[in-house]
mmCIF file of C-alpha atoms in Angstrom:
data_model
loop_
_atom_site.group_PDB
_atom_site.id
_atom_site.type_symbol
_atom_site.label_atom_id
_atom_site.label_comp_id
_atom_site.label_asym_id
_atom_site.label_seq_id
_atom_site.Cartn_x
_atom_site.Cartn_y
_atom_site.Cartn_z
ATOM 1 C CA MET A 1 -10.708 7.002 13.225
ATOM 2 C CA LEU A 2 -6.820 8.113 13.477
ATOM 3 C CA ARG A 3 -7.133 8.741 16.935
ATOM 4 C CA ARG A 4 -8.440 5.088 17.687
ATOM 5 C CA ILE A 5 -5.611 3.750 15.571
ATOM 6 C CA SER A 6 -3.188 5.853 17.660
ATOM 7 C CA GLY A 7 -4.634 4.297 20.471
ATOM 8 C CA GLY A 8 -4.162 0.207 18.994
ATOM 9 C CA ASP A 9 -7.738 0.302 17.896
ATOM 10 C CA ARG A 10 -6.904 -2.900 15.322
ATOM 11 C CA ASP A 11 -11.052 -2.853 13.696
ATOM 12 C CA ALA A 12 -10.650 1.183 13.090
ATOM 13 C CA PHE A 13 -7.384 0.728 10.847
ATOM 14 C CA ARG A 14 -8.686 -2.711 9.319
ATOM 15 C CA GLN A 15 -11.717 -0.026 8.410
ATOM 16 C CA LEU A 16 -9.205 2.569 7.302
ATOM 17 C CA TYR A 17 -7.128 -0.407 5.404
ATOM 18 C CA LEU A 18 -10.127 -1.072 3.607
ATOM 19 C CA ARG A 19 -11.039 1.908 2.632
ATOM 20 C CA TYR A 20 -7.800 3.503 1.469
ATOM 21 C CA HIS A 21 -6.515 0.026 -0.286
ATOM 22 C CA ARG A 22 -8.798 0.604 -3.559
ATOM 23 C CA ARG A 23 -7.861 4.186 -4.287
ATOM 24 C CA LEU A 24 -4.075 3.540 -3.100
ATOM 25 C CA ALA A 25 -3.591 0.867 -5.311
ATOM 26 C CA ARG A 26 -5.121 2.053 -8.253
ATOM 27 C CA PHE A 27 -3.531 5.181 -8.064
ATOM 28 C CA LEU A 28 0.102 3.893 -7.494
ATOM 29 C CA SER A 29 -0.324 1.053 -9.804
ATOM 30 C CA ARG A 30 -0.670 3.704 -12.878
ATOM 31 C CA VAL A 31 2.821 5.723 -11.769
ATOM 32 C CA THR A 32 4.503 2.749 -10.733
ATOM 33 C CA ARG A 33 5.953 -0.451 -12.539
ATOM 34 C CA GLY A 34 2.129 -2.333 -11.502
ATOM 35 C CA ARG A 35 -0.025 -3.976 -9.187
ATOM 36 C CA GLU A 36 2.826 -5.449 -7.261
ATOM 37 C CA ASP A 37 4.840 -2.248 -6.704
ATOM 38 C CA ALA A 38 1.999 -0.863 -6.135
ATOM 39 C CA GLU A 39 0.615 -3.071 -3.231
ATOM 40 C CA GLU A 40 4.038 -3.199 -1.316
ATOM 41 C CA ILE A 41 3.654 0.906 -1.635
ATOM 42 C CA VAL A 42 -0.211 0.558 -0.426
ATOM 43 C CA ASN A 43 1.198 -1.513 2.874
ATOM 44 C CA ASP A 44 4.107 -0.260 3.506
ATOM 45 C CA THR A 45 1.769 3.429 3.454
ATOM 46 C CA LEU A 46 -0.919 2.244 5.602
ATOM 47 C CA TRP A 47 1.387 0.020 7.817
ATOM 48 C CA ILE A 48 3.004 3.883 8.521
ATOM 49 C CA VAL A 49 -0.176 5.240 9.604
ATOM 50 C CA TRP A 50 -0.462 2.285 12.001
ATOM 51 C CA GLN A 51 2.490 3.650 13.545
ATOM 52 C CA ARG A 52 2.141 7.086 13.197
ATOM 53 C CA ALA A 53 -1.724 7.903 13.457
ATOM 54 C CA GLY A 54 -0.909 9.818 16.655
ATOM 55 C CA GLU A 55 1.548 12.175 14.874
ATOM 56 C CA PHE A 56 -1.370 13.676 12.448
ATOM 57 C CA ARG A 57 -2.673 16.539 13.727
ATOM 58 C CA ASN A 58 -5.707 17.482 11.352
ATOM 59 C CA ALA A 59 -3.763 20.491 9.804
ATOM 60 C CA SER A 60 -4.919 18.915 6.833
ATOM 61 C CA ARG A 61 -7.297 15.964 5.367
ATOM 62 C CA VAL A 62 -6.677 13.036 6.042
ATOM 63 C CA SER A 63 -7.091 11.824 2.927
ATOM 64 C CA THR A 64 -4.400 14.090 1.970
ATOM 65 C CA TRP A 65 -1.980 13.372 4.778
ATOM 66 C CA ILE A 66 -1.926 9.433 3.572
ATOM 67 C CA MET A 67 -1.591 10.403 -0.184
ATOM 68 C CA GLY A 68 1.660 12.368 1.207
ATOM 69 C CA ILE A 69 3.154 9.279 3.011
ATOM 70 C CA ALA A 70 2.592 6.959 -0.501
ATOM 71 C CA TYR A 71 3.408 9.290 -2.827
ATOM 72 C CA ARG A 72 7.042 9.664 -0.278
ATOM 73 C CA ARG A 73 6.958 5.727 -0.548
ATOM 74 C CA ALA A 74 5.666 5.900 -4.537
ATOM 75 C CA LEU A 75 8.957 8.020 -5.240
ATOM 76 C CA LYS A 76 11.499 5.808 -3.146
ATOM 77 C CA LEU A 77 10.843 3.204 -5.033
ATOM 78 C CA ILE A 78 10.468 4.887 -8.129
ATOM 79 C CA ARG A 79 13.901 6.675 -7.995
ATOM 80 C CA ARG A 80 15.324 3.296 -6.710
ATOM 81 C CA ALA A 81 13.781 1.344 -9.863
ATOM 82 C CA ALA A 82 15.271 4.515 -11.891
ATOM 83 C CA THR A 83 18.712 4.060 -10.893
ATOM 84 C CA HIS A 84 18.809 0.550 -12.261
ATOM 85 C CA SER A 85 16.692 1.704 -15.391
ATOM 86 C CA ARG A 86 13.562 -0.223 -15.609
ATOM 87 C CA VAL A 87 11.249 2.220 -15.198
ATOM 88 C CA MET A 88 10.274 5.735 -15.670
ATOM 89 C CA SER A 89 13.017 8.879 -15.474
ATOM 90 C CA LEU A 90 12.928 11.556 -13.094
ATOM 91 C CA GLU A 91 14.076 13.286 -16.295
ATOM 92 C CA GLY A 92 11.107 11.838 -18.870
ATOM 93 C CA ALA A 93 12.297 11.198 -22.448
ATOM 94 C CA GLU A 94 12.681 13.063 -25.628
ATOM 95 C CA LEU A 95 9.088 13.175 -26.306
ATOM 96 C CA GLU A 96 10.047 13.675 -30.082
ATOM 97 C CA ALA A 97 10.046 9.465 -29.588
ATOM 98 C CA VAL A 98 6.898 9.760 -28.042
ATOM 99 C CA ALA A 99 5.152 11.296 -31.003
ATOM 100 C CA VAL A 100 6.440 8.465 -33.376
ATOM 101 C CA ASP A 101 5.163 6.427 -30.922
ATOM 102 C CA ALA A 102 1.711 8.150 -31.119
ATOM 103 C CA LEU A 103 1.346 7.276 -34.964
ATOM 104 C CA GLU A 104 1.847 3.674 -34.055
ATOM 105 C CA ALA A 105 -0.515 3.662 -31.445
ATOM 106 C CA ALA A 106 -4.437 2.279 -31.673
ATOM 107 C CA ASP A 107 -5.857 5.208 -30.498
ATOM 108 C CA THR A 108 -6.261 8.139 -28.805
ATOM 109 C CA ARG A 109 -6.423 6.400 -25.403
ATOM 110 C CA GLN A 110 -2.696 4.046 -25.825
ATOM 111 C CA MET A 111 -1.463 7.372 -27.079
ATOM 112 C CA LEU A 112 -2.035 9.237 -24.322
ATOM 113 C CA GLU A 113 -1.238 6.279 -21.780
ATOM 114 C CA ARG A 114 2.445 6.294 -23.642
ATOM 115 C CA ALA A 115 2.330 10.257 -23.502
ATOM 116 C CA LEU A 116 1.977 10.297 -19.930
ATOM 117 C CA LYS A 117 4.664 7.686 -19.050
ATOM 118 C CA ARG A 118 7.228 9.532 -20.663
ATOM 119 C CA LEU A 119 6.212 13.090 -18.629
ATOM 120 C CA PRO A 120 8.745 13.395 -16.214
ATOM 121 C CA LEU A 121 7.575 11.645 -13.172
ATOM 122 C CA GLU A 122 6.800 15.135 -10.913
ATOM 123 C CA GLN A 123 4.465 16.529 -14.127
ATOM 124 C CA ARG A 124 2.581 13.487 -14.330
ATOM 125 C CA LEU A 125 2.310 12.778 -10.828
ATOM 126 C CA VAL A 126 0.630 16.584 -10.413
ATOM 127 C CA LEU A 127 -1.674 15.380 -13.524
ATOM 128 C CA GLU A 128 -2.986 11.835 -11.557
ATOM 129 C CA PHE A 129 -3.318 14.051 -8.454
ATOM 130 C CA THR A 130 -5.561 16.400 -9.775
ATOM 131 C CA TYR A 131 -7.451 14.945 -12.826
ATOM 132 C CA TYR A 132 -7.957 11.151 -11.167
ATOM 133 C CA LEU A 133 -7.533 11.801 -7.501
ATOM 134 C CA ASP A 134 -9.252 15.364 -7.803
ATOM 135 C CA HIS A 135 -6.865 17.214 -5.651
ATOM 136 C CA SER A 136 -6.447 20.937 -5.061
ATOM 137 C CA CYS A 137 -3.900 22.561 -6.034
ATOM 138 C CA GLU A 138 -2.895 23.167 -2.482
ATOM 139 C CA GLU A 139 -3.644 19.357 -1.748
ATOM 140 C CA ILE A 140 -1.163 18.675 -3.899
ATOM 141 C CA ALA A 141 1.804 21.366 -2.863
ATOM 142 C CA GLU A 142 1.329 19.777 0.728
ATOM 143 C CA ILE A 143 0.722 15.972 -0.706
ATOM 144 C CA MET A 144 4.455 16.770 -2.769
ATOM 145 C CA GLU A 145 6.094 19.370 -0.300
ATOM 146 C CA CYS A 146 6.587 22.362 -2.533
ATOM 147 C CA PRO A 147 5.066 25.503 -3.161
ATOM 148 C CA VAL A 148 2.042 26.050 -4.842
ATOM 149 C CA ASN A 149 3.382 27.801 -7.478
ATOM 150 C CA THR A 150 5.715 24.680 -8.875
ATOM 151 C CA VAL A 151 2.547 22.842 -8.461
ATOM 152 C CA LYS A 152 1.429 24.913 -10.990
ATOM 153 C CA THR A 153 4.210 25.244 -12.949
ATOM 154 C CA ARG A 154 4.239 21.669 -13.340
ATOM 155 C CA MET A 155 0.806 21.202 -14.347
ATOM 156 C CA PHE A 156 1.265 23.755 -17.179
ATOM 157 C CA HIS A 157 4.796 22.189 -18.423
ATOM 158 C CA ALA A 158 3.055 18.834 -18.312
ATOM 159 C CA ARG A 159 -0.871 19.966 -20.346
ATOM 160 C CA ARG A 160 1.924 21.794 -23.238
ATOM 161 C CA LYS A 161 3.970 18.406 -23.489
ATOM 162 C CA LEU A 162 0.566 16.301 -23.999
ATOM 163 C CA ARG A 163 -0.540 18.485 -26.348
ATOM 164 C CA ALA A 164 2.606 18.831 -28.144
ATOM 165 C CA VAL A 165 2.095 15.120 -28.660
ATOM 166 C CA LEU A 166 -1.642 14.880 -29.110
ATOM 167 C CA GLY A 167 -2.211 17.462 -31.014
ATOM 168 C CA GLU A 168 -0.663 16.154 -33.821
ATOM 169 C CA GLY A 169 -2.797 13.591 -34.133
ATOM 170 C CA ALA A 170 -5.615 13.828 -31.619
ATOM 171 C CA SER A 171 -6.741 15.069 -28.809
ATOM 172 C CA PRO A 172 -8.009 13.319 -25.901
ATOM 173 C CA LYS A 173 -11.765 11.964 -26.588
ATOM 174 C CA ALA A 174 -13.921 10.961 -23.608
ATOM 175 C CA GLY A 175 -15.119 8.448 -25.327
ATOM 176 C CA GLY A 176 -11.912 7.071 -26.467
ATOM 177 C CA MET B 1 -10.985 17.361 -32.891
ATOM 178 C CA SER B 2 -7.333 18.658 -33.021
ATOM 179 C CA ILE B 3 -5.416 21.329 -31.630
ATOM 180 C CA ASP B 4 -3.523 23.910 -33.507
ATOM 181 C CA LEU B 5 -0.614 24.372 -31.509
ATOM 182 C CA GLU B 6 -0.376 28.021 -33.363
ATOM 183 C CA GLY B 7 -2.074 30.662 -30.840
ATOM 184 C CA THR B 8 -2.821 28.083 -28.018
ATOM 185 C CA SER B 9 -0.993 29.350 -25.348
ATOM 186 C CA CYS B 10 -2.410 32.054 -22.684
ATOM 187 C CA ASP B 11 -0.237 33.439 -20.198
ATOM 188 C CA ALA B 12 -3.247 34.309 -18.038
ATOM 189 C CA GLU B 13 -3.536 33.359 -14.366
ATOM 190 C CA ALA B 14 -6.198 32.013 -14.678
ATOM 191 C CA ALA B 15 -5.197 29.941 -17.511
ATOM 192 C CA ARG B 16 -3.161 27.650 -14.928
ATOM 193 C CA LEU B 17 -6.073 26.911 -12.644
ATOM 194 C CA LEU B 18 -7.632 25.726 -15.355
ATOM 195 C CA PRO B 19 -7.135 21.954 -14.755
ATOM 196 C CA TRP B 20 -8.828 22.881 -10.993
ATOM 197 C CA PHE B 21 -11.047 24.446 -12.158
ATOM 198 C CA VAL B 22 -11.972 21.047 -14.202
ATOM 199 C CA ASN B 23 -11.817 19.134 -11.018
ATOM 200 C CA GLY B 24 -14.405 21.542 -8.687
ATOM 201 C CA THR B 25 -11.504 21.734 -6.605
ATOM 202 C CA LEU B 26 -10.740 25.931 -6.929
ATOM 203 C CA VAL B 27 -12.068 27.999 -3.733
ATOM 204 C CA PRO B 28 -15.119 30.102 -5.168
ATOM 205 C CA ALA B 29 -13.417 33.108 -5.580
ATOM 206 C CA ASP B 30 -10.546 31.242 -8.122
ATOM 207 C CA ALA B 31 -13.243 29.883 -10.406
ATOM 208 C CA GLU B 32 -15.345 32.931 -10.408
ATOM 209 C CA ARG B 33 -11.946 34.280 -11.812
ATOM 210 C CA VAL B 34 -11.570 31.286 -14.615
ATOM 211 C CA SER B 35 -15.139 31.478 -15.275
ATOM 212 C CA ARG B 36 -14.789 35.408 -15.967
ATOM 213 C CA HIS B 37 -11.838 34.545 -18.253
ATOM 214 C CA LEU B 38 -13.604 31.896 -19.887
ATOM 215 C CA GLU B 39 -15.924 34.474 -21.479
ATOM 216 C CA HIS B 40 -13.231 36.351 -23.558
ATOM 217 C CA CYS B 41 -10.645 33.902 -24.545
ATOM 218 C CA ALA B 42 -11.187 31.254 -27.060
ATOM 219 C CA VAL B 43 -7.814 29.614 -26.630
ATOM 220 C CA CYS B 44 -8.911 28.604 -22.676
ATOM 221 C CA ARG B 45 -12.368 27.115 -24.039
ATOM 222 C CA ALA B 46 -10.772 24.601 -26.189
ATOM 223 C CA ASP B 47 -8.434 24.086 -23.753
ATOM 224 C CA LEU B 48 -11.278 23.990 -20.890
ATOM 225 C CA ASP B 49 -12.748 20.927 -23.512
ATOM 226 C CA HIS B 50 -9.142 19.309 -24.312
ATOM 227 C CA GLU B 51 -9.329 18.770 -20.124
ATOM 228 C CA ARG B 52 -12.108 17.446 -19.399
ATOM 229 C CA ALA B 53 -12.066 14.814 -22.087
ATOM 230 C CA LEU B 54 -8.094 14.018 -20.410
ATOM 231 C CA ARG B 55 -9.611 13.531 -16.853
ATOM 232 C CA THR B 56 -12.638 11.662 -18.077
ATOM 233 C CA ILE B 57 -9.988 9.103 -20.187
ATOM 234 C CA LEU B 58 -7.515 9.032 -16.760
ATOM 235 C CA ARG B 59 -10.698 8.534 -14.475
ATOM 236 C CA ASN B 60 -11.622 5.285 -16.677
ATOM 237 C CA ASP B 61 -8.848 3.320 -16.077
ATOM 238 C CA GLY B 62 -9.962 -0.260 -16.960
ATOM 239 C CA PRO B 63 -11.519 -2.870 -14.892
ATOM 240 C CA ILE B 64 -8.680 -4.093 -12.889
ATOM 241 C CA GLU B 65 -9.703 -4.744 -9.174
ATOM 242 C CA TYR B 66 -7.519 -4.960 -6.348
ATOM 243 C CA ALA B 67 -8.155 -7.649 -3.466
ATOM 244 C CA PRO B 68 -7.506 -5.988 -0.331
ATOM 245 C CA GLN B 69 -7.599 -8.968 1.736
ATOM 246 C CA ALA B 70 -4.056 -10.336 1.464
ATOM 247 C CA GLY B 71 -2.743 -7.432 2.123
ATOM 248 C CA LEU B 72 -4.748 -6.565 5.214
ATOM 249 C CA ALA B 73 -3.322 -9.840 6.358
ATOM 250 C CA LEU B 74 -0.455 -8.984 5.833
ATOM 251 C CA SER B 75 -0.557 -6.030 8.088
ATOM 252 C CA MET B 76 -2.741 -7.667 10.543
ATOM 253 C CA ALA B 77 0.545 -9.825 11.166
ATOM 254 C CA ARG B 78 2.695 -7.247 11.503
ATOM 255 C CA ILE B 79 0.521 -5.733 13.649
ATOM 256 C CA ASP B 80 0.739 -9.071 15.864
ATOM 257 C CA GLU B 81 3.845 -9.306 15.576
ATOM 258 C CA MET B 82 5.023 -5.897 16.977
ATOM 259 C CA THR B 83 2.158 -6.303 19.645
ATOM 260 C CA ARG B 84 3.908 -9.875 20.495
ATOM 261 C CA ASP B 85 7.452 -8.135 20.832
ATOM 262 C CA LEU B 86 6.225 -4.713 22.451
ATOM 263 C CA PRO B 87 6.914 -5.142 26.605
ATOM 264 C CA VAL B 88 3.870 -6.318 28.471
ATOM 265 C CA ALA B 89 2.748 -2.840 29.930
ATOM 266 C CA ASP B 90 2.835 -0.998 26.626
ATOM 267 C CA ALA B 91 1.276 -3.700 24.372
ATOM 268 C CA PRO B 92 -2.111 -4.487 23.736
ATOM 269 C CA PRO B 93 -2.793 -7.434 25.933
ATOM 270 C CA PRO B 94 -3.866 -10.998 24.737
ATOM 271 C CA PRO B 95 -6.278 -11.912 26.585
ATOM 272 C CA ARG B 96 -4.730 -14.716 28.660
ATOM 273 C CA VAL B 97 -1.701 -11.994 29.228
ATOM 274 C CA SER B 98 -4.467 -9.429 30.814
ATOM 275 C CA ARG B 99 -6.268 -12.143 32.721
ATOM 276 C CA TRP B 100 -3.609 -13.091 34.367
ATOM 277 C CA ARG B 101 -2.557 -9.599 35.422
ATOM 278 C CA ARG B 102 -5.902 -8.921 36.753
ATOM 279 C CA PRO B 103 -4.986 -8.001 40.178
ATOM 280 C CA SER B 104 -8.076 -10.769 41.553
ATOM 281 C CA ALA B 105 -6.048 -13.086 40.133
ATOM 282 C CA THR B 106 -2.883 -12.434 42.083
ATOM 283 C CA GLN B 107 -3.650 -15.448 44.228
ATOM 284 C CA TRP B 108 -4.746 -17.636 41.368
ATOM 285 C CA LEU B 109 -1.558 -16.763 39.863
ATOM 286 C CA SER B 110 0.371 -17.875 42.847
ATOM 287 C CA ALA B 111 -1.276 -21.321 43.209
ATOM 288 C CA ALA B 112 -0.712 -21.565 39.808
ATOM 289 C CA VAL B 113 3.447 -20.723 39.474
ATOM 290 C CA VAL B 114 3.529 -23.270 42.556
ATOM 291 C CA VAL B 115 1.432 -26.285 40.737
ATOM 292 C CA GLN B 116 3.474 -25.253 37.610
ATOM 293 C CA ALA B 117 6.853 -25.387 39.121
ATOM 294 C CA ILE B 118 6.050 -28.663 40.773
ATOM 295 C CA GLY B 119 4.832 -29.626 37.142
ATOM 296 C CA ILE B 120 8.042 -29.553 35.676
ATOM 297 C CA GLY B 121 9.728 -30.601 38.140
ATOM 298 C CA VAL B 122 8.302 -33.826 38.140
ATOM 299 C CA LEU B 123 8.238 -33.900 34.342
ATOM 300 C CA GLY B 124 12.249 -33.143 34.233
ATOM 301 C CA TRP B 125 12.655 -35.843 36.519
ATOM 302 C CA SER B 126 10.966 -38.398 34.394
ATOM 303 C CA VAL B 127 12.423 -37.155 31.482
ATOM 304 C CA ALA B 128 16.112 -36.964 33.024
ATOM 305 C CA GLY B 129 15.622 -40.405 34.567
ATOM 306 C CA ARG B 130 14.864 -42.329 31.098
ATOM 307 C CA PRO B 131 18.496 -42.919 29.902
ATOM 308 C CA GLY B 132 18.729 -43.434 26.202
ATOM 309 C CA GLU B 133 15.434 -41.981 24.918
ATOM 310 C CA ASP B 134 15.496 -39.130 22.649
ATOM 311 C CA ARG B 135 15.601 -36.022 24.391
ATOM 312 C CA ALA B 136 14.282 -33.415 22.401
ATOM 313 C CA ALA B 137 11.742 -31.216 22.332
ATOM 314 C CA PRO B 138 8.408 -32.963 21.560
ATOM 315 C CA ARG B 139 6.603 -32.367 18.148
ATOM 316 C CA TYR B 140 3.041 -32.547 19.839
ATOM 317 C CA GLN B 141 1.012 -30.367 21.167
ATOM 318 C CA THR B 142 -2.295 -30.715 23.293
ATOM 319 C CA LEU B 143 -4.919 -28.729 22.948
ATOM 320 C CA SER B 144 -4.192 -26.557 26.305
ATOM 321 C CA SER B 145 -0.551 -26.343 25.703
ATOM 322 C CA ALA B 146 0.584 -22.638 25.460
ATOM 323 C CA THR B 147 2.223 -22.271 21.890
ATOM 324 C CA PRO B 148 5.604 -23.473 21.155
ATOM 325 C CA VAL B 149 8.542 -21.348 20.391
ATOM 326 C CA ALA B 150 9.509 -23.073 17.187
ATOM 327 C CA THR B 151 13.365 -23.081 16.199
ATOM 328 C CA GLY B 152 14.631 -22.074 12.446
ATOM 329 C CA VAL B 153 12.390 -20.144 10.656
ATOM 330 C CA HIS B 154 8.763 -18.848 11.111
ATOM 331 C CA LEU B 155 6.266 -17.798 8.351
ATOM 332 C CA ARG B 156 3.123 -16.230 7.848
ATOM 333 C CA ALA B 157 0.774 -17.233 6.081
ATOM 334 C CA VAL B 158 -2.730 -16.720 4.781
ATOM 335 C CA PHE B 159 -4.721 -19.436 2.857
ATOM 336 C CA ALA B 160 -7.743 -19.023 1.022
ATOM 337 C CA PRO B 161 -10.985 -19.343 2.659
ATOM 338 C CA ALA B 162 -12.015 -22.028 1.218
ATOM 339 C CA MET B 163 -9.060 -24.330 1.529
ATOM 340 C CA LYS B 164 -10.079 -27.694 3.055
ATOM 341 C CA VAL B 165 -8.969 -29.040 6.501
ATOM 342 C CA ASP B 166 -7.176 -32.264 4.388
ATOM 343 C CA GLU B 167 -6.298 -29.970 1.549
ATOM 344 C CA LEU B 168 -4.362 -27.803 4.235
ATOM 345 C CA ARG B 169 -2.931 -30.829 6.148
ATOM 346 C CA GLN B 170 -1.285 -32.081 2.638
ATOM 347 C CA LEU B 171 0.405 -28.698 1.868
ATOM 348 C CA LEU B 172 1.710 -28.142 5.153
ATOM 349 C CA GLY B 173 2.971 -32.067 5.308
ATOM 350 C CA ALA B 174 4.469 -32.174 1.971
ATOM 351 C CA ARG B 175 6.758 -28.854 2.742
ATOM 352 C CA ARG B 176 7.283 -30.557 6.646
ATOM 353 C CA LEU B 177 5.718 -27.324 8.131
ATOM 354 C CA TYR B 178 3.320 -26.978 11.112
ATOM 355 C CA ILE B 179 1.189 -24.196 12.569
ATOM 356 C CA VAL B 180 2.828 -23.095 15.316
ATOM 357 C CA ALA B 181 0.452 -20.522 16.050
ATOM 358 C CA GLY B 182 -3.524 -19.089 14.217
ATOM 359 C CA PRO B 183 -5.096 -18.164 12.666
ATOM 360 C CA THR B 184 -4.880 -14.587 13.923
ATOM 361 C CA ASP B 185 -8.658 -12.673 13.281
ATOM 362 C CA ALA B 186 -7.032 -11.741 10.036
ATOM 363 C CA GLY B 187 -6.977 -15.156 9.290
ATOM 364 C CA VAL B 188 -3.083 -15.110 9.193
ATOM 365 C CA PHE B 189 -0.941 -18.195 10.770
ATOM 366 C CA THR B 190 2.365 -18.879 11.837
ATOM 367 C CA LEU B 191 3.874 -21.748 10.594
ATOM 368 C CA GLY B 192 7.017 -23.354 12.291
ATOM 369 C CA ALA B 193 9.359 -26.222 9.988
ATOM 370 C CA LEU B 194 9.792 -29.739 11.103
ATOM 371 C CA ASP B 195 13.507 -29.339 9.909
ATOM 372 C CA PRO B 196 14.436 -26.561 11.345
ATOM 373 C CA VAL B 197 15.523 -24.059 7.703
ATOM 374 C CA THR B 198 17.593 -20.770 8.644
ATOM 375 C CA ASP B 199 19.755 -20.308 5.250
ATOM 376 C CA ALA B 200 17.935 -17.458 3.096
ATOM 377 C CA THR B 201 18.338 -19.323 0.406
ATOM 378 C CA ARG B 202 16.054 -22.339 1.431
ATOM 379 C CA VAL B 203 13.696 -19.694 2.852
ATOM 380 C CA GLN B 204 13.119 -18.236 -0.145
ATOM 381 C CA ALA B 205 12.725 -21.501 -2.195
ATOM 382 C CA LEU B 206 10.237 -21.986 0.504
ATOM 383 C CA LEU B 207 7.955 -19.285 0.325
ATOM 384 C CA THR B 208 8.124 -19.351 -3.759
ATOM 385 C CA ASP B 209 6.721 -22.568 -3.624
ATOM 386 C CA LEU B 210 4.714 -21.407 -0.861
ATOM 387 C CA ARG B 211 3.105 -18.516 -3.050
ATOM 388 C CA GLY B 212 3.175 -20.875 -6.389
ATOM 389 C CA HIS B 213 0.387 -22.421 -4.112
ATOM 390 C CA PRO B 214 -3.171 -22.086 -5.751
ATOM 391 C CA GLU B 215 -4.775 -21.889 -1.610
ATOM 392 C CA VAL B 216 -2.159 -19.766 -0.475
ATOM 393 C CA LEU B 217 -2.912 -15.660 -0.723
ATOM 394 C CA PHE B 218 0.452 -14.878 0.847
ATOM 395 C CA ALA B 219 3.192 -16.330 2.836
ATOM 396 C CA GLU B 220 5.599 -13.682 4.256
ATOM 397 C CA PRO B 221 8.874 -14.611 6.820
ATOM 398 C CA ALA B 222 8.551 -13.791 9.880
ATOM 399 C CA ALA B 223 11.476 -14.752 12.137
ATOM 400 C CA VAL B 224 14.746 -16.980 12.500
ATOM 401 C CA ASP B 225 14.521 -18.079 16.224
ATOM 402 C CA GLY B 226 12.942 -15.203 17.538
ATOM 403 C CA THR B 227 14.451 -12.775 15.065
ATOM 404 C CA SER B 228 13.216 -10.960 12.568
ATOM 405 C CA ILE B 229 14.425 -11.944 8.934
ATOM 406 C CA ARG B 230 12.414 -8.953 7.182
#
C-alpha cells in the first residue's frame, strides 16, 4: 500500500487513512490533551506518510513506522504545550500528590488514569505502546528511537511507580 | 487485591520482560524463559495478575469514537492543493490537463488556441469599447467556464452530506462567500469571498463562524491571492 501511495495513489492513501485513523486517534487522545490534539497529530502523521511513503524501506512493520512518526509529532506537541505549562511535564510530578489524590478517586480506574498522567511521559508512553497498542519491546525501541534496554528500564520504573500508587489501596481490577 | 510493597521486587531479567509476556510479543525463547521463571517466583506471579489487569483496563478506554471523515477530507484537500501547485510534468494530471497534453490532441490544441485568441480579442474589444461601464471581473460563472482565480482569501470547506442546496446557498450568501471549485472526491469545496478578505483576523473570524455552523464539517484557510497562508 505504501508503494501505491508513494506513486500518488489517492485511493490507497484514503484506505490507509481510514485504517489507521481510529487506532492513532484513540491512542493519541490518551497521551495528549485530548481529541483536538489527537486529530491534529493524526492528520500531520498521515500527511507525512503521504509525502514520505517512498522512504519506507521494509526494515520494520508499516504500523511501527507510522507509529514512530506519530510519536515524534506527539512529542513535539506535548513538549511545546509543556513549555507553556498547560499539559503534562516531561519530568513527571511528585507521586505523593497522586497518592493523596488517589484517596479521593472514585474507583481504581480513575486512580489509574490519574497515576498514569503523573508518570514521566516517556514511561507512560512505553506502558501505552505495550498495553494499549501491543507493540513488542523491540518495536517500541524503534518507535522511540532508543535502545531496547532503555525501553525495559522505562517500563520497570513505570510499573514500580504505578504499584506505589495503586498498591496502597487497590491493584487494578479488570472489571473496574 | 492489594499488593504488599515489601518483597515485591524481583531483579531477574525475566521479570523485566513480563509486560511483553502479557501482550504476547516476546520471541519464543524469551517467552519460554519467562514461563520457567514464573514457575518458581511468587512475586512475578503476583505481578503477572497485576499486569494483565492493567492491560485490560488500559485497552478498555470507553465509548468515544472518532470520525475520520473530516480529517480525511482535510488531507485530501491538502493533496489537491499540493497537486495543483506542482509543475504539470510532476503532478498527477487532472483530467482536463491530461487531455490537452495527449500527443493526439496537438492539432485540436492548435485550433483551440487560435479560436481562444480570437475570442479573447473580441471580448477585449467589446469591453474596452464601452466607456463608463464597470470593468471589474464578472461575478458570474457559466457551466463551461474555467475555474476562476478568486482574489483574497480562499477557504476549504466540507459540508454535511445531508445539507440541502438551499441551506448551503443561505450559508454562503450570508457570509458573502461563493464556490470557486469543488466538491473534490473527498467532498471539499474551495470558497472565495465576494468582498476580498486578506486580513488574518477577519479570516480567523470567518473560519470561526463557519466552524460553528452545524452543517460545516471543517473549514480551513487555503490561500490568499494564490499564496498559502497555512
